[in-house]
mmCIF file of C-alpha atoms and ligand atoms in Angstrom:
data_model
loop_
_atom_site.group_PDB
_atom_site.id
_atom_site.type_symbol
_atom_site.label_atom_id
_atom_site.label_comp_id
_atom_site.label_asym_id
_atom_site.label_seq_id
_atom_site.Cartn_x
_atom_site.Cartn_y
_atom_site.Cartn_z
ATOM 1 C CA MET A 1 105.473 -8.961 -2.607
ATOM 2 C CA ALA A 2 107.218 -6.298 -3.297
ATOM 3 C CA GLU A 3 105.570 -3.872 -6.167
ATOM 4 C CA LYS A 4 107.630 -4.841 -10.171
ATOM 5 C CA VAL A 5 108.699 -0.994 -11.565
ATOM 6 C CA LEU A 6 110.379 -2.988 -14.381
ATOM 7 C CA GLN A 7 109.659 -6.469 -15.871
ATOM 8 C CA ILE A 8 111.835 -7.753 -18.373
ATOM 9 C CA ARG A 9 110.729 -10.529 -20.386
ATOM 10 C CA SER A 10 112.114 -12.900 -22.567
ATOM 11 C CA LEU A 11 113.272 -9.942 -24.710
ATOM 12 C CA THR A 12 115.665 -10.174 -27.635
ATOM 13 C CA ALA A 13 116.732 -6.800 -29.691
ATOM 14 C CA GLY A 14 118.753 -6.802 -32.102
ATOM 15 C CA PHE A 15 119.470 -4.692 -35.443
ATOM 16 C CA LEU A 16 119.228 -5.301 -39.026
ATOM 17 C CA THR A 17 122.588 -5.274 -40.889
ATOM 18 C CA GLU A 18 123.917 -7.346 -44.292
ATOM 19 C CA LYS A 19 123.591 -10.424 -43.251
ATOM 20 C CA GLY A 20 120.071 -9.755 -41.389
ATOM 21 C CA PHE A 21 118.872 -9.278 -37.871
ATOM 22 C CA VAL A 22 121.163 -9.391 -35.764
ATOM 23 C CA LYS A 23 120.260 -10.019 -32.711
ATOM 24 C CA ALA A 24 122.204 -8.498 -29.715
ATOM 25 C CA THR A 25 119.917 -8.655 -26.425
ATOM 26 C CA ASP A 26 118.643 -12.289 -26.873
ATOM 27 C CA ARG A 27 115.682 -13.344 -24.231
ATOM 28 C CA VAL A 28 116.473 -11.066 -21.475
ATOM 29 C CA THR A 29 114.797 -12.015 -18.518
ATOM 30 C CA LEU A 30 115.312 -8.910 -15.532
ATOM 31 C CA GLU A 31 112.904 -7.509 -12.227
ATOM 32 C CA LEU A 32 112.964 -4.771 -10.331
ATOM 33 C CA ASP A 33 111.771 -4.077 -7.678
ATOM 34 C CA ARG A 34 109.550 -0.251 -6.427
ATOM 35 C CA GLY A 35 112.656 1.895 -4.857
ATOM 36 C CA GLN A 36 115.481 -1.145 -5.697
ATOM 37 C CA THR A 37 118.835 -0.938 -7.017
ATOM 38 C CA LEU A 38 119.498 -3.905 -9.796
ATOM 39 C CA CYS A 39 122.657 -3.308 -11.895
ATOM 40 C CA VAL A 40 123.646 -5.234 -15.009
ATOM 41 C CA VAL A 41 127.132 -6.172 -15.831
ATOM 42 C CA GLY A 42 129.130 -7.861 -18.174
ATOM 43 C CA GLU A 43 132.141 -6.914 -20.699
ATOM 44 C CA SER A 44 131.666 -4.509 -23.667
ATOM 45 C CA GLY A 45 129.150 -6.064 -26.346
ATOM 46 C CA SER A 46 127.064 -8.386 -23.909
ATOM 47 C CA GLY A 47 124.315 -6.427 -24.947
ATOM 48 C CA LYS A 48 123.941 -3.551 -21.357
ATOM 49 C CA SER A 49 123.594 -0.192 -22.870
ATOM 50 C CA VAL A 50 120.192 -1.973 -25.667
ATOM 51 C CA THR A 51 118.752 -3.855 -23.174
ATOM 52 C CA ALA A 52 119.014 -0.193 -21.867
ATOM 53 C CA MET A 53 117.757 1.607 -24.583
ATOM 54 C CA SER A 54 114.909 -1.212 -25.649
ATOM 55 C CA VAL A 55 113.619 -0.162 -22.552
ATOM 56 C CA MET A 56 113.303 3.634 -23.144
ATOM 57 C CA ARG A 57 112.444 2.226 -27.419
ATOM 58 C CA LEU A 58 115.387 4.717 -27.778
ATOM 59 C CA ILE A 59 115.812 1.194 -29.996
ATOM 60 C CA ASP A 60 113.923 2.657 -32.442
ATOM 61 C CA TYR A 61 115.970 6.205 -33.429
ATOM 62 C CA ALA A 62 119.919 3.887 -33.493
ATOM 63 C CA GLY A 63 118.243 1.279 -36.245
ATOM 64 C CA GLY A 64 117.539 -1.433 -34.478
ATOM 65 C CA PHE A 65 114.326 -3.338 -33.125
ATOM 66 C CA ILE A 66 112.805 -4.359 -30.766
ATOM 67 C CA GLU A 67 111.870 -8.081 -32.334
ATOM 68 C CA ASP A 68 109.971 -10.144 -29.466
ATOM 69 C CA GLY A 69 109.814 -9.662 -25.937
ATOM 70 C CA GLU A 70 108.079 -7.281 -23.379
ATOM 71 C CA VAL A 71 109.481 -4.945 -20.956
ATOM 72 C CA LEU A 72 106.070 -4.191 -18.507
ATOM 73 C CA PHE A 73 106.418 0.016 -17.275
ATOM 74 C CA SER A 74 104.311 -0.566 -13.235
ATOM 75 C CA GLY A 75 102.184 -3.169 -15.351
ATOM 76 C CA SER A 76 101.866 -1.806 -18.964
ATOM 77 C CA ASP A 77 103.358 -3.042 -21.730
ATOM 78 C CA LEU A 78 106.815 -0.724 -23.488
ATOM 79 C CA VAL A 79 107.243 -2.768 -26.652
ATOM 80 C CA LYS A 80 103.321 -2.025 -27.277
ATOM 81 C CA LYS A 81 103.047 1.641 -27.767
ATOM 82 C CA LYS A 82 103.555 4.560 -30.416
ATOM 83 C CA GLN A 83 106.575 6.213 -30.021
ATOM 84 C CA GLN A 84 104.023 9.625 -29.414
ATOM 85 C CA GLU A 85 103.001 7.805 -26.286
ATOM 86 C CA MET A 86 107.032 6.985 -24.972
ATOM 87 C CA LEU A 87 107.962 10.696 -25.312
ATOM 88 C CA LYS A 88 105.078 11.276 -21.816
ATOM 89 C CA ILE A 89 107.135 8.464 -20.522
ATOM 90 C CA ARG A 90 110.089 9.042 -21.643
ATOM 91 C CA GLY A 91 112.209 11.531 -19.503
ATOM 92 C CA ASN A 92 108.916 12.041 -16.881
ATOM 93 C CA ARG A 93 108.599 8.771 -15.602
ATOM 94 C CA ILE A 94 111.448 7.110 -16.756
ATOM 95 C CA THR A 95 114.710 8.771 -17.361
ATOM 96 C CA MET A 96 118.343 7.870 -18.738
ATOM 97 C CA ILE A 97 122.167 9.677 -17.397
ATOM 98 C CA PHE A 98 124.602 8.165 -19.390
ATOM 99 C CA GLN A 99 128.799 8.046 -19.626
ATOM 100 C CA ASP A 100 130.128 11.139 -21.217
ATOM 101 C CA PRO A 101 127.856 14.175 -19.094
ATOM 102 C CA MET A 102 128.643 17.081 -22.629
ATOM 103 C CA SER A 103 126.898 14.463 -25.069
ATOM 104 C CA ALA A 104 123.754 15.296 -22.494
ATOM 105 C CA LEU A 105 124.158 19.020 -21.620
ATOM 106 C CA ASN A 106 122.912 21.525 -25.082
ATOM 107 C CA PRO A 107 126.226 23.878 -24.442
ATOM 108 C CA VAL A 108 123.691 26.792 -26.012
ATOM 109 C CA PHE A 109 121.581 26.813 -22.759
ATOM 110 C CA THR A 110 122.747 27.113 -19.610
ATOM 111 C CA VAL A 111 122.369 24.458 -16.787
ATOM 112 C CA GLY A 112 119.583 26.382 -15.913
ATOM 113 C CA ASP A 113 117.215 26.348 -18.373
ATOM 114 C CA GLN A 114 118.122 22.866 -20.132
ATOM 115 C CA ILE A 115 116.197 21.335 -16.621
ATOM 116 C CA ALA A 116 113.992 23.919 -15.788
ATOM 117 C CA GLU A 117 113.051 22.905 -20.135
ATOM 118 C CA ALA A 118 111.606 19.063 -18.673
ATOM 119 C CA LEU A 119 110.201 21.390 -15.809
ATOM 120 C CA ARG A 120 107.926 23.162 -18.217
ATOM 121 C CA ILE A 121 106.798 19.946 -20.989
ATOM 122 C CA HIS A 122 105.966 17.447 -18.049
ATOM 123 C CA LYS A 123 104.788 19.291 -15.689
ATOM 124 C CA ARG A 124 103.183 22.170 -17.128
ATOM 125 C CA MET A 125 104.411 24.770 -14.610
ATOM 126 C CA SER A 126 105.481 28.738 -15.388
ATOM 127 C CA LYS A 127 108.705 29.731 -16.593
ATOM 128 C CA GLN A 128 109.226 31.013 -13.171
ATOM 129 C CA ALA A 129 108.229 28.586 -11.090
ATOM 130 C CA ALA A 130 110.130 25.891 -13.446
ATOM 131 C CA TRP A 131 113.717 28.436 -12.719
ATOM 132 C CA GLN A 132 113.002 27.796 -8.994
ATOM 133 C CA ALA A 133 112.715 23.696 -9.245
ATOM 134 C CA SER A 134 115.936 23.701 -11.283
ATOM 135 C CA VAL A 135 118.241 25.464 -8.975
ATOM 136 C CA GLU A 136 116.616 23.552 -5.668
ATOM 137 C CA MET A 137 117.040 20.919 -7.480
ATOM 138 C CA LEU A 138 120.920 21.888 -8.363
ATOM 139 C CA ARG A 139 121.520 21.642 -5.009
ATOM 140 C CA ARG A 140 119.863 18.639 -3.882
ATOM 141 C CA VAL A 141 122.512 17.446 -6.338
ATOM 142 C CA GLY A 142 125.421 18.504 -3.599
ATOM 143 C CA ILE A 143 126.068 21.647 -5.640
ATOM 144 C CA PRO A 144 127.336 24.668 -4.415
ATOM 145 C CA ASP A 145 126.285 28.082 -4.985
ATOM 146 C CA PRO A 146 123.255 26.425 -7.546
ATOM 147 C CA ASP A 147 121.950 30.356 -8.235
ATOM 148 C CA MET A 148 124.784 31.713 -9.350
ATOM 149 C CA ARG A 149 125.435 27.775 -10.950
ATOM 150 C CA ALA A 150 122.423 27.744 -13.037
ATOM 151 C CA LYS A 151 123.600 30.668 -14.821
ATOM 152 C CA GLN A 152 126.326 28.757 -16.206
ATOM 153 C CA TYR A 153 127.414 27.183 -19.613
ATOM 154 C CA PRO A 154 128.323 23.385 -18.955
ATOM 155 C CA HIS A 155 131.905 24.450 -20.444
ATOM 156 C CA GLU A 156 132.551 27.178 -17.273
ATOM 157 C CA MET A 157 132.278 24.069 -16.048
ATOM 158 C CA SER A 158 133.890 20.395 -14.485
ATOM 159 C CA GLY A 159 132.702 16.576 -15.894
ATOM 160 C CA GLY A 160 131.848 14.972 -12.413
ATOM 161 C CA MET A 161 130.064 19.027 -11.980
ATOM 162 C CA CYS A 162 128.221 18.404 -15.005
ATOM 163 C CA GLN A 163 126.494 14.811 -14.471
ATOM 164 C CA ARG A 164 125.242 15.577 -10.993
ATOM 165 C CA VAL A 165 123.383 18.461 -13.268
ATOM 166 C CA VAL A 166 122.689 15.750 -15.491
ATOM 167 C CA ILE A 167 120.781 14.264 -12.781
ATOM 168 C CA ALA A 168 119.098 16.888 -11.581
ATOM 169 C CA MET A 169 117.685 17.456 -14.913
ATOM 170 C CA ALA A 170 116.788 13.622 -14.452
ATOM 171 C CA LEU A 171 115.332 13.463 -11.441
ATOM 172 C CA ALA A 172 114.016 17.214 -11.631
ATOM 173 C CA CYS A 173 109.968 14.896 -12.397
ATOM 174 C CA ASN A 174 110.258 12.750 -9.707
ATOM 175 C CA PRO A 175 110.690 9.443 -12.118
ATOM 176 C CA GLU A 176 109.486 6.125 -11.595
ATOM 177 C CA LEU A 177 112.756 4.640 -12.797
ATOM 178 C CA LEU A 178 116.367 5.937 -13.496
ATOM 179 C CA ILE A 179 118.619 4.004 -15.733
ATOM 180 C CA ALA A 180 122.262 4.859 -15.540
ATOM 181 C CA ASP A 181 124.064 4.023 -18.449
ATOM 182 C CA GLU A 182 128.096 3.895 -17.487
ATOM 183 C CA PRO A 183 127.494 7.637 -15.592
ATOM 184 C CA THR A 184 130.491 7.332 -13.286
ATOM 185 C CA THR A 185 133.109 5.553 -16.107
ATOM 186 C CA ALA A 186 134.536 9.559 -17.540
ATOM 187 C CA LEU A 187 135.032 9.857 -14.313
ATOM 188 C CA ASP A 188 138.185 10.573 -11.846
ATOM 189 C CA VAL A 189 137.468 7.501 -8.666
ATOM 190 C CA THR A 190 137.141 9.888 -6.514
ATOM 191 C CA VAL A 191 134.701 11.734 -8.216
ATOM 192 C CA GLN A 192 132.917 8.773 -9.730
ATOM 193 C CA ALA A 193 132.668 7.983 -5.128
ATOM 194 C CA GLN A 194 130.821 11.237 -4.692
ATOM 195 C CA ILE A 195 128.496 10.082 -7.710
ATOM 196 C CA LEU A 196 127.472 6.930 -7.302
ATOM 197 C CA ASP A 197 127.079 8.099 -3.026
ATOM 198 C CA LEU A 198 124.773 11.519 -4.100
ATOM 199 C CA LEU A 199 122.516 8.415 -6.808
ATOM 200 C CA ARG A 200 122.366 5.706 -2.812
ATOM 201 C CA GLN A 201 120.850 9.081 -1.229
ATOM 202 C CA LEU A 202 118.790 10.059 -4.012
ATOM 203 C CA LYS A 203 117.211 6.968 -5.112
ATOM 204 C CA GLN A 204 116.733 7.120 -0.599
ATOM 205 C CA GLU A 205 115.154 9.787 -1.287
ATOM 206 C CA PHE A 206 113.497 9.728 -4.456
ATOM 207 C CA GLY A 207 112.286 6.485 -3.564
ATOM 208 C CA MET A 208 112.775 5.499 -7.528
ATOM 209 C CA SER A 209 113.685 2.269 -8.352
ATOM 210 C CA ILE A 210 117.026 2.065 -10.257
ATOM 211 C CA LEU A 211 118.813 -0.111 -13.062
ATOM 212 C CA LEU A 212 122.285 0.892 -13.185
ATOM 213 C CA ILE A 213 124.268 -0.205 -16.279
ATOM 214 C CA THR A 214 128.116 -1.103 -15.111
ATOM 215 C CA HIS A 215 130.744 -3.533 -16.409
ATOM 216 C CA ASP A 216 132.389 -1.709 -13.324
ATOM 217 C CA MET A 217 132.180 -5.374 -10.588
ATOM 218 C CA GLY A 218 133.313 -2.880 -7.951
ATOM 219 C CA VAL A 219 130.375 0.179 -8.421
ATOM 220 C CA ALA A 220 128.119 -2.406 -8.497
ATOM 221 C CA ALA A 221 129.075 -3.659 -5.175
ATOM 222 C CA GLU A 222 128.591 -0.269 -3.891
ATOM 223 C CA VAL A 223 125.108 0.599 -5.120
ATOM 224 C CA ALA A 224 123.194 -2.351 -6.291
ATOM 225 C CA ASP A 225 120.660 -4.553 -3.955
ATOM 226 C CA ARG A 226 120.525 -6.875 -6.946
ATOM 227 C CA ILE A 227 122.824 -8.059 -9.737
ATOM 228 C CA ALA A 228 121.647 -9.891 -13.075
ATOM 229 C CA VAL A 229 125.580 -10.889 -14.670
ATOM 230 C CA MET A 230 125.259 -10.446 -18.627
ATOM 231 C CA TYR A 231 126.785 -12.332 -21.498
ATOM 232 C CA ALA A 232 126.976 -11.748 -25.302
ATOM 233 C CA GLY A 233 123.521 -10.746 -24.864
ATOM 234 C CA ALA A 234 121.860 -13.421 -22.503
ATOM 235 C CA VAL A 235 121.716 -13.195 -18.983
ATOM 236 C CA VAL A 236 124.083 -15.681 -17.210
ATOM 237 C CA GLU A 237 123.211 -15.373 -13.640
ATOM 238 C CA GLU A 238 120.491 -12.859 -11.866
ATOM 239 C CA GLY A 239 120.562 -12.445 -7.045
ATOM 240 C CA THR A 240 120.865 -10.492 -4.197
ATOM 241 C CA VAL A 241 124.407 -8.554 -3.426
ATOM 242 C CA LYS A 242 125.039 -11.239 -0.883
ATOM 243 C CA GLU A 243 124.977 -14.352 -3.123
ATOM 244 C CA ILE A 244 126.257 -12.777 -7.157
ATOM 245 C CA PHE A 245 129.298 -12.260 -4.512
ATOM 246 C CA GLU A 246 129.272 -14.617 -2.077
ATOM 247 C CA GLN A 247 128.115 -17.650 -3.248
ATOM 248 C CA PRO A 248 128.353 -16.806 -7.728
ATOM 249 C CA ARG A 249 127.553 -19.716 -9.605
ATOM 250 C CA HIS A 250 127.968 -18.918 -13.313
ATOM 251 C CA PRO A 251 131.784 -19.471 -13.766
ATOM 252 C CA TYR A 252 132.047 -16.099 -15.725
ATOM 253 C CA THR A 253 130.312 -14.612 -12.809
ATOM 254 C CA ILE A 254 133.361 -15.632 -11.016
ATOM 255 C CA GLY A 255 135.578 -14.535 -13.841
ATOM 256 C CA LEU A 256 134.755 -11.323 -13.652
ATOM 257 C CA LEU A 257 134.803 -11.417 -9.757
ATOM 258 C CA LYS A 258 138.848 -12.230 -9.677
ATOM 259 C CA SER A 259 139.575 -9.764 -12.127
ATOM 260 C CA ILE A 260 138.355 -6.916 -9.714
ATOM 261 C CA PRO A 261 141.774 -5.204 -8.702
ATOM 262 C CA GLY A 262 142.504 -4.538 -5.354
ATOM 263 C CA LEU A 263 143.091 -9.090 -5.144
ATOM 264 C CA GLU A 264 144.571 -10.138 -2.656
ATOM 265 C CA GLY A 265 145.928 -13.866 -2.685
ATOM 266 C CA GLU A 266 148.163 -16.250 -3.864
ATOM 267 C CA ARG A 267 149.253 -14.408 -7.042
ATOM 268 C CA GLY A 268 151.180 -11.625 -6.001
ATOM 269 C CA GLY A 269 148.667 -9.500 -7.088
ATOM 270 C CA GLU A 270 148.617 -10.530 -10.325
ATOM 271 C CA LEU A 271 145.405 -9.472 -12.207
ATOM 272 C CA TYR A 272 143.629 -12.272 -13.832
ATOM 273 C CA THR A 273 141.550 -12.543 -16.784
ATOM 274 C CA ILE A 274 139.059 -14.414 -18.350
ATOM 275 C CA LYS A 275 140.595 -16.240 -21.373
ATOM 276 C CA GLY A 276 139.499 -14.963 -24.663
ATOM 277 C CA VAL A 277 136.832 -12.981 -26.565
ATOM 278 C CA ILE A 278 133.066 -12.664 -25.975
ATOM 279 C CA PRO A 279 131.820 -14.337 -29.553
ATOM 280 C CA PRO A 280 129.968 -11.280 -31.050
ATOM 281 C CA ILE A 281 126.035 -12.859 -30.693
ATOM 282 C CA SER A 282 126.132 -13.885 -34.700
ATOM 283 C CA GLN A 283 128.537 -16.245 -34.330
ATOM 284 C CA LEU A 284 127.400 -17.600 -30.961
ATOM 285 C CA PRO A 285 129.575 -20.907 -30.371
ATOM 286 C CA SER A 286 127.153 -24.339 -30.301
ATOM 287 C CA GLY A 287 125.952 -25.305 -26.271
ATOM 288 C CA CYS A 288 126.478 -22.790 -23.359
ATOM 289 C CA ARG A 289 127.548 -19.803 -25.126
ATOM 290 C CA PHE A 290 130.151 -18.688 -22.717
ATOM 291 C CA HIS A 291 131.656 -22.550 -22.981
ATOM 292 C CA PRO A 292 134.828 -21.542 -25.113
ATOM 293 C CA ARG A 293 136.205 -19.797 -22.307
ATOM 294 C CA CYS A 294 134.851 -21.813 -19.682
ATOM 295 C CA PRO A 295 137.487 -23.404 -17.238
ATOM 296 C CA HIS A 296 134.999 -25.936 -16.245
ATOM 297 C CA VAL A 297 133.180 -26.849 -19.682
ATOM 298 C CA MET A 298 131.778 -30.002 -20.367
ATOM 299 C CA GLU A 299 130.673 -32.236 -22.912
ATOM 300 C CA ILE A 300 126.362 -31.384 -21.814
ATOM 301 C CA CYS A 301 127.964 -28.050 -22.489
ATOM 302 C CA LYS A 302 129.947 -28.116 -25.991
ATOM 303 C CA GLN A 303 125.953 -29.137 -26.827
ATOM 304 C CA ARG A 304 122.603 -28.045 -25.080
ATOM 305 C CA GLU A 305 122.176 -24.844 -23.788
ATOM 306 C CA PRO A 306 121.233 -24.785 -20.177
ATOM 307 C CA ALA A 307 118.405 -22.317 -18.762
ATOM 308 C CA LEU A 308 118.538 -19.417 -16.598
ATOM 309 C CA LEU A 309 117.151 -21.563 -13.329
ATOM 310 C CA ALA A 310 116.416 -20.106 -10.086
ATOM 311 C CA SER A 311 117.318 -21.900 -6.876
ATOM 312 C CA PRO A 312 114.584 -21.059 -4.201
ATOM 313 C CA THR A 313 115.747 -17.791 -3.320
ATOM 314 C CA GLY A 314 115.245 -16.472 -6.342
ATOM 315 C CA HIS A 315 119.137 -16.981 -7.312
ATOM 316 C CA LYS A 316 119.536 -18.028 -10.612
ATOM 317 C CA ALA A 317 122.448 -18.973 -13.519
ATOM 318 C CA ALA A 318 122.685 -20.298 -16.074
ATOM 319 C CA CYS A 319 124.906 -23.543 -16.351
ATOM 320 C CA TRP A 320 125.396 -26.967 -16.204
ATOM 321 C CA LEU A 321 127.517 -27.079 -13.346
ATOM 322 C CA ASP A 322 123.817 -26.422 -11.362
ATOM 323 C CA GLU A 323 123.287 -30.464 -12.305
ATOM 324 C CA PRO A 324 123.468 -31.951 -9.148
ATOM 325 C CA GLY A 325 124.236 -35.120 -11.189
ATOM 326 C CA LEU A 326 126.885 -32.917 -13.761
ATOM 327 C CA LYS A 327 128.672 -31.204 -10.595
ATOM 328 C CA GLY A 328 129.977 -33.238 -8.500
ATOM 329 C CA ALA A 329 132.236 -34.709 -11.784
ATOM 330 C CA ALA A 330 133.777 -30.787 -12.250
ATOM 331 C CA GLU A 331 134.547 -30.306 -8.831
ATOM 332 C CA ALA A 332 136.746 -33.398 -8.970
ATOM 333 C CA GLU A 333 138.111 -32.145 -11.982
ATOM 334 C CA THR A 334 138.944 -28.754 -11.129
ATOM 335 C CA ALA A 335 139.725 -29.029 -7.671
ATOM 336 C CA ALA A 336 143.287 -29.173 -8.727
ATOM 337 C CA SER A 337 144.352 -26.180 -10.924
ATOM 338 C CA SER A 338 141.846 -23.351 -8.507
ATOM 339 C CA HIS A 339 143.227 -20.987 -6.245
ATOM 340 C CA ALA A 340 141.650 -19.919 -3.066
ATOM 341 C CA LEU A 341 141.749 -15.305 -3.781
ATOM 342 C CA LYS A 342 140.313 -13.288 -1.534
ATOM 343 C CA VAL A 343 138.557 -10.432 -2.801
ATOM 344 C CA THR A 344 137.446 -7.155 -0.910
ATOM 345 C CA ILE A 345 134.972 -4.919 -2.570
ATOM 346 C CA GLY A 346 135.026 -1.660 -1.742
ATOM 347 C CA SER A 347 133.439 -1.219 2.676
ATOM 348 C CA LYS A 348 131.286 -4.359 1.955
ATOM 349 C CA THR A 349 132.457 -7.834 1.214
ATOM 350 C CA GLU A 350 135.186 -10.821 1.348
ATOM 351 C CA VAL A 351 135.079 -13.934 -0.803
ATOM 352 C CA THR A 352 137.213 -16.328 -1.401
ATOM 353 C CA LEU A 353 137.252 -17.551 -4.483
HETATM 354 N N1 ATP B 401 123.649 0.889 -33.902
HETATM 355 C C1 ATP B 401 124.084 -0.899 -33.464
HETATM 356 N N2 ATP B 401 124.419 -1.372 -35.105
HETATM 357 C C2 ATP B 401 124.697 -2.264 -34.489
HETATM 358 N N3 ATP B 401 124.624 -3.146 -33.574
HETATM 359 C C3 ATP B 401 125.266 -2.298 -32.556
HETATM 360 C C4 ATP B 401 124.603 -1.524 -32.277
HETATM 361 N N4 ATP B 401 124.773 -0.309 -31.162
HETATM 362 C C5 ATP B 401 124.843 -2.105 -30.534
HETATM 363 N N5 ATP B 401 125.272 -2.803 -31.433
HETATM 364 C C6 ATP B 401 126.188 -4.010 -31.207
HETATM 365 O O1 ATP B 401 124.921 -5.036 -30.606
HETATM 366 C C7 ATP B 401 125.735 -5.583 -29.835
HETATM 367 C C8 ATP B 401 125.463 -5.079 -28.027
HETATM 368 O O2 ATP B 401 125.576 -4.147 -27.593
HETATM 369 P P1 ATP B 401 126.168 -3.018 -26.504
HETATM 370 O O3 ATP B 401 126.115 -1.495 -26.728
HETATM 371 O O4 ATP B 401 124.075 -2.933 -25.594
HETATM 372 O O5 ATP B 401 127.372 -4.079 -25.577
HETATM 373 P P2 ATP B 401 127.043 -3.054 -24.257
HETATM 374 O O6 ATP B 401 126.778 -4.414 -22.985
HETATM 375 O O7 ATP B 401 126.559 -2.092 -24.195
HETATM 376 O O8 ATP B 401 128.888 -2.916 -23.831
HETATM 377 P P3 ATP B 401 130.285 -1.588 -23.901
HETATM 378 O O9 ATP B 401 130.164 -1.793 -22.303
HETATM 379 O O10 ATP B 401 130.659 -1.119 -24.338
HETATM 380 O O11 ATP B 401 128.889 -0.295 -23.377
HETATM 381 C C9 ATP B 401 127.478 -5.581 -30.203
HETATM 382 O O12 ATP B 401 127.822 -6.316 -30.639
HETATM 383 C C10 ATP B 401 127.098 -4.263 -30.514
HETATM 384 O O13 ATP B 401 128.382 -4.413 -31.883
HETATM 385 S S1 SF4 B 402 126.890 -25.405 -18.393
HETATM 386 FE FE1 SF4 B 402 129.532 -25.847 -18.981
HETATM 387 S S2 SF4 B 402 130.706 -24.011 -20.386
HETATM 388 FE FE2 SF4 B 402 128.717 -23.167 -19.790
HETATM 389 S S3 SF4 B 402 130.060 -21.696 -17.689
HETATM 390 FE FE3 SF4 B 402 128.472 -23.679 -16.832
HETATM 391 S S4 SF4 B 402 129.970 -25.406 -16.744
HETATM 392 FE FE4 SF4 B 402 130.252 -23.510 -18.146
HETATM 393 MG MG1 MG B 403 127.268 0.631 -23.525
#
């Protein structure tokens, strides 16, 4: 069996507000095999970043805390670690890149110095060795003329170039796990594709595992081995890219797939949107959290929460439609209203929904 680099078990994290503790994630369970990429997708406010911040234990600094659950990193529970111990892990064995590369870079130091700093702290390299290693890292992330570039400040570089620097900084210490939170959202489409290519290539080269957070199913299709779909703080579906794109089980996942730009189908190019908005987790509806927006809602959905259940292949979904007795009735009800849509995602996948 593949070695698990990360096992998040029933993670409930949130924030103390005037109304008391408000959950941002609700019993989130995720697993990442060594050398693989797990993409976490979902709309804004679904708890993706809070999940990542909890793994890094950065949530403690954002006014939040982990109420319950475990985050096993190479078998050891990060939730139980003191911040002092996390300093040895964060930026070294687990690193993170964010949406806005400028916010991750210090404007008053050269990019070479910033990469070298991480190597000096975590790998105890000499000043000269760290500088040489940082130039080499810039070369490996595809920055032309790295000797010259290493001496430049962030404002002398483009956004795409800065994100390459941030990736170089994140990989300099050869982490076991890279967490990337919307790493391409701030970049234009061409640069976005280049950065995704780079991450794919570096994953192979460095043999690391990647937890990639995105609201974009197209990005997930390009880079993921497995995809977890989050809705209102909870994982509602999880499976391989093929399972998620070719046999989606949860109506929310199906809605996300239909919302991908570039649809070919019966709607003449009009973009599908999931009706309604994601509820704040403090005001979750009864039963299934997706039921007010679900086109297949049944009576049981309003009353009882469906469990996240795995198929024999490990494809998980939390939906009452998976109950054999209920599925037939729902299928008959929805057959009349469904539209066949063909979706092409990147160069990889074509599915009919
Ligand atoms: N610092 C904070 N204080 C209070 N609530 C917060 C804080 N950060 C996040 N939240 C709440 O936690 C919930 C989950 O937020 P999170 O940032 O994880 O969403 P997300 O899935 O990353 O969304 P996005 O796609 O917009 O980045 C939201 O309801 C949000 O309002
Ligand atoms: S449990 Fe019911 S409401 Fe929830 S996603 Fe499934 S069919 Fe829709
Ligand atoms: Mg986020």
